[in-house]
mmCIF file of C-alpha atoms in Angstrom:
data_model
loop_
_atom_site.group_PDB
_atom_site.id
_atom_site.type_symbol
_atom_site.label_atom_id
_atom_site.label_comp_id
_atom_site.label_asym_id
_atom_site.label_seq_id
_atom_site.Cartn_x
_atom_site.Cartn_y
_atom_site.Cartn_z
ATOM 1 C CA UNK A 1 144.862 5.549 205.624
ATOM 2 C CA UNK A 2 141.715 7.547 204.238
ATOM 3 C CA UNK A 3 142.925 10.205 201.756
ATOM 4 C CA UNK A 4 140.233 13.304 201.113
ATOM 5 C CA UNK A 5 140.338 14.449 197.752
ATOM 6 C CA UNK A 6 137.827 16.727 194.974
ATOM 7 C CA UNK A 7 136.070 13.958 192.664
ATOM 8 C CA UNK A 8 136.794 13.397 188.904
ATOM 9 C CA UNK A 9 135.158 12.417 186.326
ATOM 10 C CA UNK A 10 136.778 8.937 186.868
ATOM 11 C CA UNK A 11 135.018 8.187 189.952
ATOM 12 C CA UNK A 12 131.297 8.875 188.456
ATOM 13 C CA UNK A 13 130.917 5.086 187.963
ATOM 14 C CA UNK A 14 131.663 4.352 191.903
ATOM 15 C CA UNK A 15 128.976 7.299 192.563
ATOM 16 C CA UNK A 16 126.098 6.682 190.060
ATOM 17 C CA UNK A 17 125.952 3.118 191.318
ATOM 18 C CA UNK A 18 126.075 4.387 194.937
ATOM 19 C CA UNK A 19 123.935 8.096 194.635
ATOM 20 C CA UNK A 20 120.531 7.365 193.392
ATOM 21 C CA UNK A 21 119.469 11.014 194.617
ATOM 22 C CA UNK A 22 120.845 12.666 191.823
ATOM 23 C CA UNK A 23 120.473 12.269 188.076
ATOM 24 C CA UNK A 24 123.472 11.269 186.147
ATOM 25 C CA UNK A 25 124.065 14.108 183.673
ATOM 26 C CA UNK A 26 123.611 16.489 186.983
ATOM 27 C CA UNK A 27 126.178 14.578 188.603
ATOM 28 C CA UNK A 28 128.236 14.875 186.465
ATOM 29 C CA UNK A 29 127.781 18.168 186.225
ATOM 30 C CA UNK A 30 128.385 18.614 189.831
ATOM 31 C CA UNK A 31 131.749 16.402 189.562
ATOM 32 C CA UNK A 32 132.971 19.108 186.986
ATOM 33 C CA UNK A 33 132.027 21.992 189.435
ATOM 34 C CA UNK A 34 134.648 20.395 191.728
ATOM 35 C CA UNK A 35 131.679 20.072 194.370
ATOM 36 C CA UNK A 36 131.781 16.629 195.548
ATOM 37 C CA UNK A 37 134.580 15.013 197.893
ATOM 38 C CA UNK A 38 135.210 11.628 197.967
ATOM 39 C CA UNK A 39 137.222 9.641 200.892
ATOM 40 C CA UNK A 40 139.196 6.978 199.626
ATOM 41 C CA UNK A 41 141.049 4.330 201.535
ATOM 42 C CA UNK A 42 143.950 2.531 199.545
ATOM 43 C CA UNK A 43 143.186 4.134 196.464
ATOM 44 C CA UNK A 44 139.021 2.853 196.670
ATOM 45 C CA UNK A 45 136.354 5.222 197.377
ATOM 46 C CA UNK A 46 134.682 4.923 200.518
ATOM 47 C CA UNK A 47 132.416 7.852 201.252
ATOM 48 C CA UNK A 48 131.654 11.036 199.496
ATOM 49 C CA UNK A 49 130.069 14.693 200.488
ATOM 50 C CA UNK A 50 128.283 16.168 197.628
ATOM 51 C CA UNK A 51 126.939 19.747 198.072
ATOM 52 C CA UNK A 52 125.542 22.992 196.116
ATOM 53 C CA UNK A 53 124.807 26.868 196.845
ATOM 54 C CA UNK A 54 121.652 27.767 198.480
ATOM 55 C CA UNK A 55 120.386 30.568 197.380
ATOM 56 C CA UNK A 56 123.026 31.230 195.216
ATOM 57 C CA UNK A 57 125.385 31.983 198.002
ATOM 58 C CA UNK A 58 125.808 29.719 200.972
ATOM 59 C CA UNK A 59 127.265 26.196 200.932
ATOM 60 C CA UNK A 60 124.792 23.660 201.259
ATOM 61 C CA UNK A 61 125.704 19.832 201.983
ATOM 62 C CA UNK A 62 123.430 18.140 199.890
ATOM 63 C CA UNK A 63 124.952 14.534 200.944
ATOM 64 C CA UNK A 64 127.249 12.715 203.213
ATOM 65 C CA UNK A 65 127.521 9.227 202.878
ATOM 66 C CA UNK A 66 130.019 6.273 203.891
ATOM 67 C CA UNK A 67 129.699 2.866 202.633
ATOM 68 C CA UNK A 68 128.328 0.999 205.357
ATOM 69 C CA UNK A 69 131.171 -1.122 205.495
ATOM 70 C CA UNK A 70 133.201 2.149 206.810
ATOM 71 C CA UNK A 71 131.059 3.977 208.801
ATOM 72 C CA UNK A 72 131.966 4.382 212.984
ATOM 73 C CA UNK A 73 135.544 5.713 211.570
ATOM 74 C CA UNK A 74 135.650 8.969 211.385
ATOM 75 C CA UNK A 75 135.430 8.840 207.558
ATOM 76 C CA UNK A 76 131.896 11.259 207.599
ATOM 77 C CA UNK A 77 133.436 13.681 210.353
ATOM 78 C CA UNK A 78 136.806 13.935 208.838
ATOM 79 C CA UNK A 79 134.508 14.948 205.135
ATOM 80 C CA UNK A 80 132.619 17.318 206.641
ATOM 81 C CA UNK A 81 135.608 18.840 208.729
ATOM 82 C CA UNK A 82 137.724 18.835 205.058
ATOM 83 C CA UNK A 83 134.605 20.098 203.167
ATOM 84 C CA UNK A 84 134.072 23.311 206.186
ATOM 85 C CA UNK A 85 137.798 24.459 205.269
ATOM 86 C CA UNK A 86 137.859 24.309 202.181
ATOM 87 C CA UNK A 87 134.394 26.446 202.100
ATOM 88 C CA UNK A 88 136.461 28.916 204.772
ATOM 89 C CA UNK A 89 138.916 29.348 202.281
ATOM 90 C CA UNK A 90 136.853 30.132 199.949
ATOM 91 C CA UNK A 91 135.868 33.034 201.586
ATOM 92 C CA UNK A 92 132.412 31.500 202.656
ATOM 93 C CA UNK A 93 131.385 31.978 206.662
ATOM 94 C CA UNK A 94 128.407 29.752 206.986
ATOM 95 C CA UNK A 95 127.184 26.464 205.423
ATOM 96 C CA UNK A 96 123.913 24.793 205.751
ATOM 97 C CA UNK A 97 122.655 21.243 205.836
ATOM 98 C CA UNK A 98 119.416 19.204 206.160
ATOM 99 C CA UNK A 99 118.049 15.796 207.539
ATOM 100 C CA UNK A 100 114.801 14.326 208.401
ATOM 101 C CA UNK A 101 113.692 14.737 211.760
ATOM 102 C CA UNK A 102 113.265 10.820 212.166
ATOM 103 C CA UNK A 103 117.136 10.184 210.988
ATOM 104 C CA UNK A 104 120.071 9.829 213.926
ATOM 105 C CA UNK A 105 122.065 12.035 211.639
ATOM 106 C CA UNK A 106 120.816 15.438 213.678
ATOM 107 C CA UNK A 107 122.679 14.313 216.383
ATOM 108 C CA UNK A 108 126.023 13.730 213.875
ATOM 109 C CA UNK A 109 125.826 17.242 213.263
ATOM 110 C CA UNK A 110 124.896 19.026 216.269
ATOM 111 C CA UNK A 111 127.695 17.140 217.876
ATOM 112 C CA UNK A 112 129.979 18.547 214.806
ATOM 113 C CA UNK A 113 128.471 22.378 215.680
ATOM 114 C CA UNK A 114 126.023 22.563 213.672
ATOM 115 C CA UNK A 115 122.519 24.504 215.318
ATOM 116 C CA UNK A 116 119.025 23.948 214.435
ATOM 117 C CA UNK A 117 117.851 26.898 211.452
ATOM 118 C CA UNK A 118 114.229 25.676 210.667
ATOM 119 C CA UNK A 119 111.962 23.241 209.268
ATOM 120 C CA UNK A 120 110.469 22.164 206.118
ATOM 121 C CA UNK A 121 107.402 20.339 206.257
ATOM 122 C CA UNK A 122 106.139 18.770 203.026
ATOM 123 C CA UNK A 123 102.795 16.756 203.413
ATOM 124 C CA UNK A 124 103.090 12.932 203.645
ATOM 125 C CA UNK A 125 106.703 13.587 204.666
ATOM 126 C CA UNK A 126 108.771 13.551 207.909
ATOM 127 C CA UNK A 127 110.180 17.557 208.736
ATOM 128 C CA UNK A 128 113.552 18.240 207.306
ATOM 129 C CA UNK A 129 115.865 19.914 209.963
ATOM 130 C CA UNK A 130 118.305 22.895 208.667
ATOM 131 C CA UNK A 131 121.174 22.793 210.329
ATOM 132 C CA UNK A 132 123.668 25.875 210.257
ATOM 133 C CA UNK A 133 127.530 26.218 211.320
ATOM 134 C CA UNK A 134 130.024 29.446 211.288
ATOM 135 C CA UNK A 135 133.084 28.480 209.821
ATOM 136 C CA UNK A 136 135.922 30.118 211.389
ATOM 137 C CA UNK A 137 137.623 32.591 208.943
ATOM 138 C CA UNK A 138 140.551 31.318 206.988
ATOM 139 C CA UNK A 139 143.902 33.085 206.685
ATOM 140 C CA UNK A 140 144.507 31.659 203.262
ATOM 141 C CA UNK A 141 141.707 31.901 200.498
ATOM 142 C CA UNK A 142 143.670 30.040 197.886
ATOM 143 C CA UNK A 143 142.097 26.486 197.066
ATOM 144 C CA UNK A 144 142.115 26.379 193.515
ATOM 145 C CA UNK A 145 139.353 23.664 193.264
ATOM 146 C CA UNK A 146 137.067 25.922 195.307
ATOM 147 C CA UNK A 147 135.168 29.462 193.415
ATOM 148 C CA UNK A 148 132.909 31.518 195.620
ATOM 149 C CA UNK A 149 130.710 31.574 191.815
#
């Protein structure tokens, strides 16, 4: 049974040797900001969704990744389903994504909701999509682990 739960500090070893994208003192910074989710399965981490604040305001999924081991699941969609909540609680009613235009993961997302927002295009490099979704507004804007900052 996959359990969905904020990171600690405990599980930076499972993520620095799996998340090369990030360095470790800012992941670990990021751990103790209560912004990373991690997807365990019998107590082992599986999968994690890290993510930040563009501009300062709207939730921004900076990575979603399942150990390849796990992946055709569920594990991803049932992270990013947990992840849009808890942001709705928060009192947040959009979040934002990215990919590169030559990775299947655009078509994860717009089959999760999510609608095209623009392009990046850095030279040498493939575009990077923005995706967008509305989050539905939450009744409850409780979660403890979750600050609107």
């Amino acid at each position: 049974m996959v359990n969905i739960r904020v990171a600690a500090q405990t599980d930076l070893p499972f993520l620095r040797e799996h998340d090369s994208h990030i360095a470790a003192e800012e992941l670990a910074s990021v751990i103790q900001r209560g912004r990373i989710l991690v997807a365990e399965d019998s107590g082992k981490p599986i999968g994690w969704l890290r993510w930040g604040l563009f501009w300062d305001e709207i939730p921004f999924m900076n990575m979603l990744t399942v150990l390849s081991s796990h992946r055709g699941q569920g594990i991803g969609r049932a992270l990013v389903t947990d992840w849009e909540k808890r942001m709705s609680r928060a009192g947040h009613s959009q979040v934002l994504t990215s990919t590169l235009a030559d990775e299947s993961a655009q078509n994860f997302y717009r089959a999760m909701g999510y609608t095209d927002a623009g392009v990046l295009l850095l030279p040498g490099e493939p575009s990077e999509i923005f995706l967008r979704r509305d989050l539905e507004p939450a009744p409850d804007l409780t979660d403890p682990h979750i600050t609107r900052e």
